[in-house]
GROMACS .gro file of C-alpha atoms in nm:
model
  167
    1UNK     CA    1   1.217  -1.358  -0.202
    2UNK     CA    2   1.318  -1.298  -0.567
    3UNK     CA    3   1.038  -1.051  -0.813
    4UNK     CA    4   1.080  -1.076  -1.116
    5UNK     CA    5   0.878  -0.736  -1.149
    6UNK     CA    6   1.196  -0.470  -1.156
    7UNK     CA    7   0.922  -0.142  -1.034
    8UNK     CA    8   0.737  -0.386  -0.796
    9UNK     CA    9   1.154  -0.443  -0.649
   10UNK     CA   10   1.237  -0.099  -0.620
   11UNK     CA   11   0.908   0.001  -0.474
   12UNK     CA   12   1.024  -0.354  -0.198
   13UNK     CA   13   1.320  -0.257  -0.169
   14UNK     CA   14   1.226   0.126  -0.080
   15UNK     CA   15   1.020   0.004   0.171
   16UNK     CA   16   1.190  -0.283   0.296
   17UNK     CA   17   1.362  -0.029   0.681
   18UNK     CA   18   1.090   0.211   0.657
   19UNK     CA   19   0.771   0.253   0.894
   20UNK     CA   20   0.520   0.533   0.955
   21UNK     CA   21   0.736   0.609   1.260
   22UNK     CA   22   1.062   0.571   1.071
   23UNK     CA   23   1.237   0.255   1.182
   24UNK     CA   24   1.000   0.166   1.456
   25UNK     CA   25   0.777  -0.071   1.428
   26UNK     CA   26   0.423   0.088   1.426
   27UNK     CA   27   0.243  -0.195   1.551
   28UNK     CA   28   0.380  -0.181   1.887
   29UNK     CA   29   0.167   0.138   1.889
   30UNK     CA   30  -0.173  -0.034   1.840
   31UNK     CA   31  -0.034  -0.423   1.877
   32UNK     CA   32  -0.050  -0.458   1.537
   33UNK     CA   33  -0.398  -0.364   1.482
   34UNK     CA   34  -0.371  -0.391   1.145
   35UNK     CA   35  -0.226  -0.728   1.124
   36UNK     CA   36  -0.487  -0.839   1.374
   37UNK     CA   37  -0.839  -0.682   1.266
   38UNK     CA   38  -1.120  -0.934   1.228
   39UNK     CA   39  -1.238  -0.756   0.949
   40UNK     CA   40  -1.129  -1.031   0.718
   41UNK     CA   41  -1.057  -0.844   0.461
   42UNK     CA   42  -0.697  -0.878   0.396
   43UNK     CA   43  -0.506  -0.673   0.211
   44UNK     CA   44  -0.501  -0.624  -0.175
   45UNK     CA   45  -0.262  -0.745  -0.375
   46UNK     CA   46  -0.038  -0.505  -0.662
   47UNK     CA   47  -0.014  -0.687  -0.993
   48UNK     CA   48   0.307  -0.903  -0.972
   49UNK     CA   49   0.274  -1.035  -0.585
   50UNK     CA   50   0.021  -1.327  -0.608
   51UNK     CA   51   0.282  -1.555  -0.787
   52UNK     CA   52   0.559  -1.380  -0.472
   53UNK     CA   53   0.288  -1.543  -0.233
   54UNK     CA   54   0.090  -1.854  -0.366
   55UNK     CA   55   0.353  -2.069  -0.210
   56UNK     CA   56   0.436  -1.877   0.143
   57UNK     CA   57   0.362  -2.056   0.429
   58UNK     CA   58   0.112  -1.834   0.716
   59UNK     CA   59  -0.076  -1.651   0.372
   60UNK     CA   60  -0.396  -1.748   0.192
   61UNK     CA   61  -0.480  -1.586  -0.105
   62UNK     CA   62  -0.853  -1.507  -0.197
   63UNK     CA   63  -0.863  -1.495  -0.584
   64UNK     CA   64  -1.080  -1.267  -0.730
   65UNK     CA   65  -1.090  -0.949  -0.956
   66UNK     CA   66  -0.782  -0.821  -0.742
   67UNK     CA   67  -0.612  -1.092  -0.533
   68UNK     CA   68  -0.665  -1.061  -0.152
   69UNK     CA   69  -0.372  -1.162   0.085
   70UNK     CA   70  -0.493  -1.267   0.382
   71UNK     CA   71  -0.217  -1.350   0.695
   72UNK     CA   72  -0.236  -1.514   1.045
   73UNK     CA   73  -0.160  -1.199   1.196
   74UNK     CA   74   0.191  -1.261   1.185
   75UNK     CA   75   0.444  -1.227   0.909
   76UNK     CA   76   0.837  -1.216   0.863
   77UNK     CA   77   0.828  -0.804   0.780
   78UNK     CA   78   1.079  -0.870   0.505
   79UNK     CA   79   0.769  -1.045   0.352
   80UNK     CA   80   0.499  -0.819   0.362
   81UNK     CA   81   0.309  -0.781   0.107
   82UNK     CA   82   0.332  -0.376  -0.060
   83UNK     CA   83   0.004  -0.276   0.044
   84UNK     CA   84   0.172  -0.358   0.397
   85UNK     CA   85   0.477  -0.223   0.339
   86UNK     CA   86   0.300   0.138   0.258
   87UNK     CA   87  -0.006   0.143   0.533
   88UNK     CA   88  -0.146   0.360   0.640
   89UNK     CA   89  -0.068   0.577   0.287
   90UNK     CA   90  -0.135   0.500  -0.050
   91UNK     CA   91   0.058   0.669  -0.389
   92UNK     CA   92  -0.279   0.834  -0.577
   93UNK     CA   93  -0.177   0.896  -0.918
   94UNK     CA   94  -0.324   1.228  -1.028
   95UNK     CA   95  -0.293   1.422  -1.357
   96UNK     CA   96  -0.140   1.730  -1.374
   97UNK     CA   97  -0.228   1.855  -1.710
   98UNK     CA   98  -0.107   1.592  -1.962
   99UNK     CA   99   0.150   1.458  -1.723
  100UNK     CA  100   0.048   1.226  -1.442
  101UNK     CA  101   0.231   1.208  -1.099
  102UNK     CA  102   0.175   1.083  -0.721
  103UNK     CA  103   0.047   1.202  -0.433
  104UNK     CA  104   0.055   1.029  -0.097
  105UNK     CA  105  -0.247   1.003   0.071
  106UNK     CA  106  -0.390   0.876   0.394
  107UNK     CA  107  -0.592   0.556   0.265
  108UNK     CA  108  -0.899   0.620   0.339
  109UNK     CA  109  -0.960   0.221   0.334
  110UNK     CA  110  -0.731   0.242   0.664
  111UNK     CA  111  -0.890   0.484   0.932
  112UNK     CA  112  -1.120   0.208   1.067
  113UNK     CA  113  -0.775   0.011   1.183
  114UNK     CA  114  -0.514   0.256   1.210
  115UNK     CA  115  -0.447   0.513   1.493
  116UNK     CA  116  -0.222   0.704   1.259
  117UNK     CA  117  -0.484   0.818   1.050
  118UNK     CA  118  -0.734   0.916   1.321
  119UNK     CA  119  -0.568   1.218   1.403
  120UNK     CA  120  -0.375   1.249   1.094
  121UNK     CA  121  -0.039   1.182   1.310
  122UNK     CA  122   0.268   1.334   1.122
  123UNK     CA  123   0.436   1.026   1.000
  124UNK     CA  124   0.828   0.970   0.893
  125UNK     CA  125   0.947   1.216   0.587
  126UNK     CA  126   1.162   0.938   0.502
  127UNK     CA  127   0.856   0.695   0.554
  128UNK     CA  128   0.632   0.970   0.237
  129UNK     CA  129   0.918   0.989   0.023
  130UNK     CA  130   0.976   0.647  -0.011
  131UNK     CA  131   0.554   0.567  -0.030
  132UNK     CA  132   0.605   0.830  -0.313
  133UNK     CA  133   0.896   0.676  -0.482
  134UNK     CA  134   0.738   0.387  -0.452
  135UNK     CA  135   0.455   0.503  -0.627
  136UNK     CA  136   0.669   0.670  -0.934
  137UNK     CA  137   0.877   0.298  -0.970
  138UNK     CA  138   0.524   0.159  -1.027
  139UNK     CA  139   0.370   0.426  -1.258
  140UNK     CA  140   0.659   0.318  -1.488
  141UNK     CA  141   0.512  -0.057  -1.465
  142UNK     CA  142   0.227  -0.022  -1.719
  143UNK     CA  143   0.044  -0.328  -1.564
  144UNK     CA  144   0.068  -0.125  -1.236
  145UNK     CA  145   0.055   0.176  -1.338
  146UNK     CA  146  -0.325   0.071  -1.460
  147UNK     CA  147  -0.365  -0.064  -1.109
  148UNK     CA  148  -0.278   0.249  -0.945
  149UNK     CA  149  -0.507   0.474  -1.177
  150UNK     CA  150  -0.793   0.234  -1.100
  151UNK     CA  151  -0.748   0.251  -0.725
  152UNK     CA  152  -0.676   0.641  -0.761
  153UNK     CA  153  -0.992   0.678  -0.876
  154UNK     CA  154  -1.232   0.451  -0.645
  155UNK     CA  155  -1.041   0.593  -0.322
  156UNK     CA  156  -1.133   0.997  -0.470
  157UNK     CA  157  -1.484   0.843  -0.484
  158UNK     CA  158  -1.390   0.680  -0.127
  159UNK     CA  159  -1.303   1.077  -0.027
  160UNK     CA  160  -1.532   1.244  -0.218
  161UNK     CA  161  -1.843   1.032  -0.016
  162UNK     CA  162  -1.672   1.102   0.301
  163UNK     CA  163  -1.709   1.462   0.248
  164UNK     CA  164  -2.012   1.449   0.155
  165UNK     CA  165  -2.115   1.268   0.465
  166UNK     CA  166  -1.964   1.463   0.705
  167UNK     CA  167  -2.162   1.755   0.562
   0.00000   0.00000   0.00000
């Protein structure tokens, strides 16, 4: 699969032998839970992928605002989507004074599906840094970078009403 993006390649190619549970295969944990959920949902796309997967066979994509990629439940890993490749985490872009840089979070989109996040398992180091990486080859994208600062901010509201619920 060639992109034409160069910071939506790194953050692939980052990803591309990386898990949560370093080279294992997480889903064998939860038989794919994630892949599997009837939540039909999907998972969003990052600006750059629709055109990677508008002619893949086993994906249907639900055009919208944000493009939703939607699989059988099965997929070659080498073409996972990113928002695959870096579940159950997500690189938040914060500021830090005038400079802005990432933190990886647990996606709070992703503790209804993933036994990782219930109990905040400790995932791979490798498996952060590279979400993280990831995250700072994107922030260099400005059409991603834009993406990620929009999605930063509805998943602190995400957070933000969590806490407030659980009060």
């Amino acid at each position: 699969m060639y992109i034409e993006n160069k910071a939506l390649r790194e953050a692939y190619n980052l990803l591309e032998n990386t898990t949560p549970l370093g080279c294992a295969d997480c889903g064998e944990l939860c038989k794919s839970l994630c892949c599997t959920a009837e939540t039909g949902e999907g998972m969003e796309l990052f600006p750059g992928e629709r055109e990677l997967f508008e002619k893949t066979e086993g994906f249907e994509i639900i055009h919208g605002e944000i493009p939703i990629l939607k699989c059988g439940g099965f997929c070659d890993r080498k073409e996972r989507p990113l928002a695959c490749r870096i579940y159950p985490l997500f690189p938040l872009v914060v500021k830090d004074g005038e400079e802005e840089r990432i933190r990886v979070i647990y996606d709070p989109r992703s503790t209804a599906t993933c036994p990782l996040c219930k109990g905040r398992a400790r995932l791979d180091r490798r498996f952060t840094r590279a979400v993280r990486r990831a995250g700072r080859y994107l922030l260099a994208d400005p059409e991603t970078a834009d993406y990620l600062r929009k999605t930063s901010e509805y998943l602190l509201e995400l957070i933000e009403l969590e806490a407030r619920l659980s009060m």
